[in-house]
GROMACS .gro file of C-alpha atoms in nm:
model
  335
    1MET     CA    1  10.807  16.592   9.972
    2LYS     CA    2  10.981  16.780  10.193
    3LYS     CA    3  10.753  17.071  10.132
    4LEU     CA    4  10.453  16.868  10.174
    5LEU     CA    5  10.581  16.754  10.515
    6ILE     CA    6  10.663  17.090  10.613
    7ALA     CA    7  10.327  17.217  10.518
    8GLY     CA    8  10.139  16.937  10.714
    9SER     CA    9  10.385  17.015  11.019
   10LEU     CA   10  10.243  17.385  10.993
   11LEU     CA   11   9.901  17.297  10.981
   12ALA     CA   12   9.937  17.074  11.275
   13LEU     CA   13  10.114  17.341  11.483
   14ALA     CA   14   9.828  17.562  11.386
   15ALA     CA   15   9.553  17.314  11.506
   16PHE     CA   16   9.707  17.306  11.847
   17ALA     CA   17   9.801  17.670  11.857
   18SER     CA   18   9.693  17.816  12.208
   19GLU     CA   19   9.322  17.896  12.231
   20GLY     CA   20   9.389  18.203  12.363
   21PHE     CA   21   9.276  18.168  12.721
   22LYS     CA   22   9.419  18.304  13.025
   23VAL     CA   23   9.308  18.452  13.367
   24VAL     CA   24   9.136  18.805  13.308
   25ASN     CA   25   9.015  18.887  13.635
   26LYS     CA   26   9.050  18.793  14.022
   27ILE     CA   27   8.725  18.868  14.216
   28HIS     CA   28   8.827  18.930  14.584
   29ILE     CA   29   8.596  18.734  14.834
   30GLY     CA   30   8.800  18.697  15.132
   31GLY     CA   31   8.688  18.553  15.455
   32THR     CA   32   8.833  18.214  15.601
   33GLY     CA   33   8.772  17.856  15.516
   34GLY     CA   34   8.751  17.576  15.214
   35TRP     CA   35   8.544  17.527  14.924
   36ASP     CA   36   8.417  17.274  14.703
   37TYR     CA   37   8.188  17.349  14.414
   38VAL     CA   38   8.102  17.645  14.199
   39ALA     CA   39   7.786  17.712  13.980
   40VAL     CA   40   7.724  17.972  13.729
   41ASP     CA   41   7.359  18.130  13.600
   42PRO     CA   42   7.477  18.299  13.284
   43ASN     CA   43   7.138  18.476  13.219
   44ALA     CA   44   7.146  18.639  13.575
   45ASN     CA   45   7.514  18.709  13.576
   46ARG     CA   46   7.560  18.515  13.920
   47VAL     CA   47   7.809  18.307  14.036
   48TYR     CA   48   7.741  18.095  14.337
   49ALA     CA   49   8.065  17.999  14.519
   50SER     CA   50   8.054  17.749  14.814
   51HIS     CA   51   8.304  17.860  15.103
   52ALA     CA   52   8.293  17.648  15.434
   53THR     CA   53   7.971  17.743  15.571
   54LEU     CA   54   7.863  18.003  15.330
   55VAL     CA   55   7.754  18.063  14.965
   56GLU     CA   56   7.924  18.321  14.819
   57VAL     CA   57   7.700  18.526  14.578
   58VAL     CA   58   7.884  18.696  14.313
   59ASP     CA   59   7.758  18.947  14.049
   60THR     CA   60   7.998  18.858  13.753
   61ASN     CA   61   7.929  19.186  13.603
   62ALA     CA   62   8.016  19.438  13.871
   63GLY     CA   63   8.286  19.165  13.987
   64LYS     CA   64   8.175  19.188  14.371
   65VAL     CA   65   8.000  18.971  14.607
   66VAL     CA   66   7.643  19.073  14.623
   67GLY     CA   67   7.508  18.837  14.874
   68GLN     CA   68   7.571  18.555  15.093
   69ILE     CA   69   7.340  18.227  15.176
   70THR     CA   70   7.418  18.147  15.560
   71GLN     CA   71   7.396  17.925  15.827
   72LEU     CA   72   7.453  17.610  15.615
   73HIS     CA   73   7.687  17.303  15.723
   74GLY     CA   74   7.959  17.180  15.501
   75VAL     CA   75   7.866  17.309  15.191
   76HIS     CA   76   7.942  17.093  14.889
   77GLY     CA   77   7.726  17.152  14.551
   78VAL     CA   78   7.504  17.439  14.422
   79ALA     CA   79   7.222  17.434  14.137
   80VAL     CA   80   6.965  17.656  14.049
   81ALA     CA   81   6.656  17.614  13.893
   82PRO     CA   82   6.527  17.973  13.761
   83GLU     CA   83   6.210  17.851  13.659
   84PHE     CA   84   6.101  17.757  13.994
   85GLY     CA   85   6.314  18.087  14.115
   86LYS     CA   86   6.500  17.839  14.366
   87GLY     CA   87   6.866  17.776  14.473
   88PHE     CA   88   7.009  17.421  14.606
   89ILE     CA   89   7.269  17.377  14.811
   90THR     CA   90   7.395  17.041  14.952
   91ASN     CA   91   7.524  17.061  15.312
   92GLY     CA   92   7.746  16.763  15.387
   93GLN     CA   93   7.740  16.772  15.727
   94SER     CA   94   7.366  16.787  15.814
   95ASN     CA   95   7.296  16.543  15.533
   96SER     CA   96   7.010  16.776  15.363
   97VAL     CA   97   6.962  17.050  15.093
   98THR     CA   98   6.935  17.405  15.171
   99ILE     CA   99   6.645  17.553  14.918
  100PHE     CA  100   6.659  17.930  14.881
  101ASP     CA  101   6.487  18.211  14.715
  102LEU     CA  102   6.712  18.346  14.413
  103LYS     CA  103   6.580  18.682  14.461
  104THR     CA  104   6.596  18.732  14.837
  105LEU     CA  105   6.836  18.461  14.882
  106ALA     CA  106   6.649  18.368  15.189
  107LYS     CA  107   6.630  17.996  15.287
  108VAL     CA  108   6.268  17.828  15.212
  109GLY     CA  109   6.308  17.438  15.289
  110GLU     CA  110   6.570  17.205  15.406
  111PRO     CA  111   6.487  16.845  15.315
  112GLN     CA  112   6.678  16.564  15.434
  113THR     CA  113   6.901  16.367  15.185
  114GLY     CA  114   7.113  16.029  15.212
  115MET     CA  115   7.453  16.090  15.369
  116ASN     CA  116   7.694  16.352  15.265
  117PRO     CA  117   7.524  16.468  14.992
  118ASP     CA  118   7.793  16.606  14.746
  119SER     CA  119   7.696  16.723  14.378
  120VAL     CA  120   7.368  16.867  14.274
  121CYS     CA  121   7.165  16.890  13.948
  122PHE     CA  122   6.854  16.984  13.822
  123GLU     CA  123   6.733  16.800  13.526
  124PRO     CA  124   6.484  16.982  13.329
  125VAL     CA  125   6.275  16.706  13.160
  126THR     CA  126   6.147  16.564  13.500
  127LYS     CA  127   6.210  16.909  13.653
  128HIS     CA  128   6.366  16.731  13.965
  129ILE     CA  129   6.652  16.818  14.157
  130PHE     CA  130   6.889  16.519  14.244
  131THR     CA  131   7.162  16.487  14.495
  132PHE     CA  132   7.429  16.253  14.491
  133ASN     CA  133   7.526  16.122  14.845
  134GLY     CA  134   7.886  16.003  14.879
  135LYS     CA  135   7.871  15.811  15.208
  136SER     CA  136   7.516  15.619  15.149
  137ASN     CA  137   7.614  15.559  14.773
  138ASP     CA  138   7.260  15.689  14.683
  139SER     CA  139   7.102  15.962  14.491
  140THR     CA  140   6.785  16.180  14.656
  141ALA     CA  141   6.534  16.325  14.408
  142ILE     CA  142   6.349  16.630  14.540
  143ASP     CA  143   6.035  16.800  14.386
  144PRO     CA  144   6.134  17.175  14.348
  145LYS     CA  145   5.773  17.274  14.375
  146THR     CA  146   5.718  17.141  14.706
  147ASN     CA  147   6.062  17.114  14.819
  148GLU     CA  148   5.979  16.739  14.937
  149VAL     CA  149   6.185  16.452  14.885
  150ILE     CA  150   6.075  16.206  14.621
  151LYS     CA  151   6.294  15.907  14.706
  152SER     CA  152   6.646  15.783  14.764
  153PHE     CA  153   6.765  15.507  14.528
  154PRO     CA  154   7.085  15.307  14.560
  155LEU     CA  155   7.369  15.357  14.293
  156GLY     CA  156   7.642  15.092  14.389
  157GLY     CA  157   7.949  15.285  14.460
  158LYS     CA  158   8.065  15.669  14.545
  159PRO     CA  159   7.903  15.921  14.342
  160GLU     CA  160   8.082  16.235  14.220
  161GLU     CA  161   7.973  16.505  13.984
  162CYS     CA  162   7.670  16.453  13.767
  163ALA     CA  163   7.561  16.570  13.403
  164PRO     CA  164   7.192  16.583  13.264
  165ASP     CA  165   7.178  16.486  12.873
  166GLY     CA  166   6.850  16.735  12.832
  167THR     CA  167   6.650  16.417  12.741
  168GLY     CA  168   6.562  16.275  13.099
  169LYS     CA  169   6.897  16.098  13.147
  170ILE     CA  170   7.138  16.192  13.396
  171TYR     CA  171   7.523  16.054  13.413
  172VAL     CA  172   7.730  16.029  13.713
  173ASN     CA  173   8.056  15.933  13.773
  174VAL     CA  174   8.133  15.664  14.040
  175GLU     CA  175   8.469  15.741  14.191
  176ASP     CA  176   8.552  15.443  14.399
  177THR     CA  177   8.465  15.179  14.110
  178SER     CA  178   8.588  15.446  13.816
  179GLU     CA  179   8.242  15.381  13.628
  180ILE     CA  180   8.015  15.604  13.450
  181ILE     CA  181   7.640  15.537  13.542
  182GLU     CA  182   7.332  15.639  13.344
  183ILE     CA  183   6.988  15.689  13.537
  184ASP     CA  184   6.642  15.749  13.396
  185ALA     CA  185   6.520  16.037  13.599
  186ALA     CA  186   6.155  15.973  13.580
  187LYS     CA  187   6.204  15.622  13.698
  188THR     CA  188   6.459  15.721  13.965
  189THR     CA  189   6.686  15.423  13.864
  190ILE     CA  190   6.995  15.307  13.685
  191THR     CA  191   6.976  15.187  13.322
  192ARG     CA  192   7.320  15.142  13.237
  193ARG     CA  193   7.680  15.135  13.373
  194ALA     CA  194   8.007  15.085  13.242
  195PRO     CA  195   8.373  15.076  13.304
  196LEU     CA  196   8.586  15.399  13.245
  197ALA     CA  197   8.900  15.230  13.225
  198PRO     CA  198   9.175  15.310  13.190
  199CYS     CA  199   9.055  15.616  13.389
  200ASP     CA  200   9.114  15.593  13.757
  201SER     CA  201   8.913  15.788  14.059
  202PRO     CA  202   8.678  15.998  13.796
  203SER     CA  203   8.559  16.331  13.984
  204GLY     CA  204   8.432  16.600  13.737
  205ILE     CA  205   8.211  16.533  13.457
  206ALA     CA  206   8.077  16.744  13.163
  207ILE     CA  207   7.845  16.673  12.862
  208ASP     CA  208   7.824  16.732  12.485
  209GLN     CA  209   7.465  16.692  12.443
  210LYS     CA  210   7.454  16.747  12.059
  211ASN     CA  211   7.719  16.526  11.985
  212LYS     CA  212   7.675  16.260  12.271
  213ARG     CA  213   7.991  16.269  12.440
  214LEU     CA  214   8.081  16.276  12.815
  215PHE     CA  215   8.408  16.409  12.967
  216SER     CA  216   8.544  16.223  13.292
  217VAL     CA  217   8.850  16.393  13.459
  218CYS     CA  218   9.065  16.122  13.637
  219ASP     CA  219   9.316  16.104  13.910
  220ASN     CA  220   9.557  15.927  13.675
  221LYS     CA  221   9.593  16.275  13.450
  222MET     CA  222   9.355  16.182  13.184
  223MET     CA  223   9.022  16.297  13.053
  224ALA     CA  224   8.812  15.992  12.944
  225ILE     CA  225   8.615  16.075  12.684
  226THR     CA  226   8.266  15.868  12.638
  227ASP     CA  227   8.042  15.778  12.355
  228LEU     CA  228   7.698  15.830  12.536
  229ALA     CA  229   7.551  15.553  12.269
  230THR     CA  230   7.779  15.282  12.365
  231LEU     CA  231   7.926  15.373  12.713
  232LYS     CA  232   8.268  15.327  12.563
  233VAL     CA  233   8.562  15.522  12.606
  234VAL     CA  234   8.677  15.683  12.275
  235ALA     CA  235   8.952  15.881  12.406
  236THR     CA  236   9.189  15.939  12.685
  237PRO     CA  237   9.362  16.305  12.606
  238PRO     CA  238   9.615  16.411  12.891
  239ILE     CA  239   9.531  16.659  13.159
  240GLY     CA  240   9.716  16.801  13.439
  241ALA     CA  241   9.786  16.647  13.839
  242GLY     CA  242   9.488  16.665  14.065
  243PRO     CA  243   9.163  16.723  13.842
  244ASP     CA  244   8.813  16.789  14.036
  245GLY     CA  245   8.601  17.009  13.795
  246ALA     CA  246   8.532  16.952  13.439
  247GLY     CA  247   8.337  17.191  13.189
  248PHE     CA  248   8.229  17.186  12.818
  249ASP     CA  249   8.160  17.493  12.608
  250PRO     CA  250   7.922  17.390  12.294
  251GLY     CA  251   7.959  17.715  12.116
  252LEU     CA  252   8.364  17.675  12.102
  253GLY     CA  253   8.368  17.284  12.114
  254LEU     CA  254   8.598  17.280  12.403
  255ALA     CA  255   8.615  17.060  12.702
  256PHE     CA  256   8.805  17.192  13.039
  257SER     CA  257   8.960  17.046  13.335
  258SER     CA  258   9.059  17.252  13.636
  259ASN     CA  259   9.388  17.073  13.800
  260GLY     CA  260   9.439  17.187  14.171
  261ALA     CA  261   9.753  17.007  14.226
  262ASP     CA  262   9.980  17.177  13.934
  263GLY     CA  263   9.744  17.510  13.916
  264THR     CA  264   9.634  17.453  13.526
  265LEU     CA  265   9.330  17.449  13.342
  266SER     CA  266   9.359  17.194  13.051
  267ILE     CA  267   9.150  17.254  12.731
  268VAL     CA  268   9.050  16.927  12.528
  269LYS     CA  269   8.933  16.985  12.134
  270GLN     CA  270   8.824  16.742  11.863
  271VAL     CA  271   9.093  16.841  11.567
  272ASN     CA  272   9.084  16.631  11.250
  273GLY     CA  273   8.843  16.357  11.419
  274LYS     CA  274   9.086  16.311  11.717
  275TRP     CA  275   9.056  16.453  12.086
  276ASP     CA  276   9.348  16.613  12.197
  277THR     CA  277   9.488  16.867  12.465
  278VAL     CA  278   9.518  17.182  12.262
  279ASP     CA  279   9.615  17.436  12.538
  280THR     CA  280   9.696  17.472  12.909
  281VAL     CA  281   9.611  17.770  13.116
  282PRO     CA  282   9.793  17.842  13.406
  283THR     CA  283   9.557  17.909  13.715
  284VAL     CA  284   9.692  17.908  14.078
  285ARG     CA  285   9.753  17.581  14.294
  286GLY     CA  286   9.466  17.466  14.464
  287ALA     CA  287   9.217  17.600  14.190
  288ARG     CA  288   9.039  17.251  14.155
  289THR     CA  289   8.696  17.330  14.073
  290MET     CA  290   8.534  17.530  13.814
  291THR     CA  291   8.249  17.608  13.615
  292VAL     CA  292   8.159  17.723  13.220
  293ASP     CA  293   7.968  18.015  13.148
  294THR     CA  294   7.851  17.926  12.798
  295LYS     CA  295   7.699  18.218  12.703
  296ASN     CA  296   7.992  18.453  12.775
  297HIS     CA  297   8.259  18.181  12.691
  298ARG     CA  298   8.421  18.212  13.062
  299ILE     CA  299   8.536  17.982  13.330
  300TYR     CA  300   8.503  18.051  13.691
  301LEU     CA  301   8.731  17.889  13.913
  302LEU     CA  302   8.757  17.886  14.288
  303ALA     CA  303   9.112  17.961  14.435
  304ALA     CA  304   9.296  18.130  14.759
  305GLU     CA  305   9.641  18.163  14.871
  306TYR     CA  306   9.856  17.909  15.080
  307GLY     CA  307  10.116  17.946  15.358
  308PRO     CA  308  10.379  17.717  15.426
  309ALA     CA  309  10.281  17.346  15.515
  310PRO     CA  310  10.341  17.259  15.865
  311ALA     CA  311  10.614  17.002  15.955
  312ALA     CA  312  10.531  16.649  15.863
  313VAL     CA  313  10.504  16.401  16.142
  314ALA     CA  314  10.680  16.043  16.125
  315GLY     CA  315  10.440  15.797  16.047
  316GLN     CA  316  10.140  16.032  15.968
  317LYS     CA  317  10.017  16.191  15.626
  318ALA     CA  318  10.193  16.498  15.552
  319PRO     CA  319   9.973  16.805  15.660
  320ARG     CA  320   9.834  17.019  15.386
  321PRO     CA  321   9.939  17.414  15.374
  322PRO     CA  322   9.704  17.648  15.551
  323ILE     CA  323   9.479  17.890  15.337
  324LEU     CA  324   9.581  18.250  15.433
  325PRO     CA  325   9.303  18.440  15.550
  326ASP     CA  326   9.138  18.687  15.344
  327SER     CA  327   9.282  18.534  15.020
  328PHE     CA  328   8.957  18.339  14.869
  329ASN     CA  329   8.875  18.461  14.512
  330VAL     CA  330   8.698  18.363  14.200
  331LEU     CA  331   8.929  18.335  13.928
  332VAL     CA  332   8.773  18.430  13.567
  333VAL     CA  333   8.955  18.261  13.263
  334GLY     CA  334   8.859  18.394  12.911
  335LYS     CA  335   8.981  18.548  12.590
   0.00000   0.00000   0.00000
C-alpha cells in the first residue's frame, strides 16, 4: 500500500513539475510613458507594443524596434488584419481607432468609436473589427475594407478584453458586473450573458477554440475557466496578484496569466481532467499585459523599471512609483 501511495505521489509531482518556461530575452525599447496591451503577428515576426502616444513595432527575430506608429492619443489595444494589410489601434483620449498600413506603418484612417475604446479584436467570419469602449459601455464594429464604422451597440457594463471563437462569436469580460458576454458578430448583438462568480473584476481573456473553454483572469487571484456550451464556470485555479492579461497556447494546452502586482506569469493546465496551476514564472513587477505567440510558443510581456514611490499624503490614495526613463522593454518568455 505504501509503495502505491509513494508511486501516486511521484506521479502527481511529475504532473505538476515546472513547464520549463523562463525569461529568455529582454528587448530594450526605452523612452518614457506607460503602456497597456501588446499584440503579436507570428507570421510576420512582429510584436506591437502600446507605449503612451506610440505603438512600438518590434522585430522578434532581430530583437529590436523597427518602426513606430505615432500621433496617437492614449493608446490601449492593438489588432492586426493581415489579409487586409492593416492594423488597428484604440485611442482612449480621442475616442477613435487609428488604422495603419502594416507595411509602411502609415495612418490610413481614424474612425470614431464609443468613449474610451480599450480592447480591439478582428473577428474572422464577418471580417470586421470590434472595439470595446470602457466609458460608454458599448462596442463599435468597423469594416476594415472601407475603414468606416458599421454601428455601435450597448453591452450593459464596462467591457475588458475580447476573444473571438472562430465561428462568428466574440466573448468579452464585463469588469464591473463580473460577467461574461457572448456577441453574435454578424448581428452585432449580445446573445448570452452569465456570471463569472466567484471571479471578481475579470480583465484579460483567452480561448481554447477546439475544446470550447474560456480563461478569464480575475482581481481576486483566480482564473475563471468557463465552458462555452453552458457558460458555466467549471474551475477557478489560483493565479498571482494584479492580473491584466491572459493567453492560451493550443499547441501546448497551456493557459497563461500575467500578474503585474507580484511580477509573475501563472501557467494553468488540465491534468487528469482537473485544471490547476502547474508553474509560476518570475517576471518583473508591473508586467501585467501579455500576448502569446502560438507559432513559436513564446509569451511577450511589457515591462519597465520603477523608482521609489513618492511619500503618501494623509487622506489620499498612495501614489504609484514612477517609471524610470529609458527602461521600457519587452520581456520574452519561452523555453
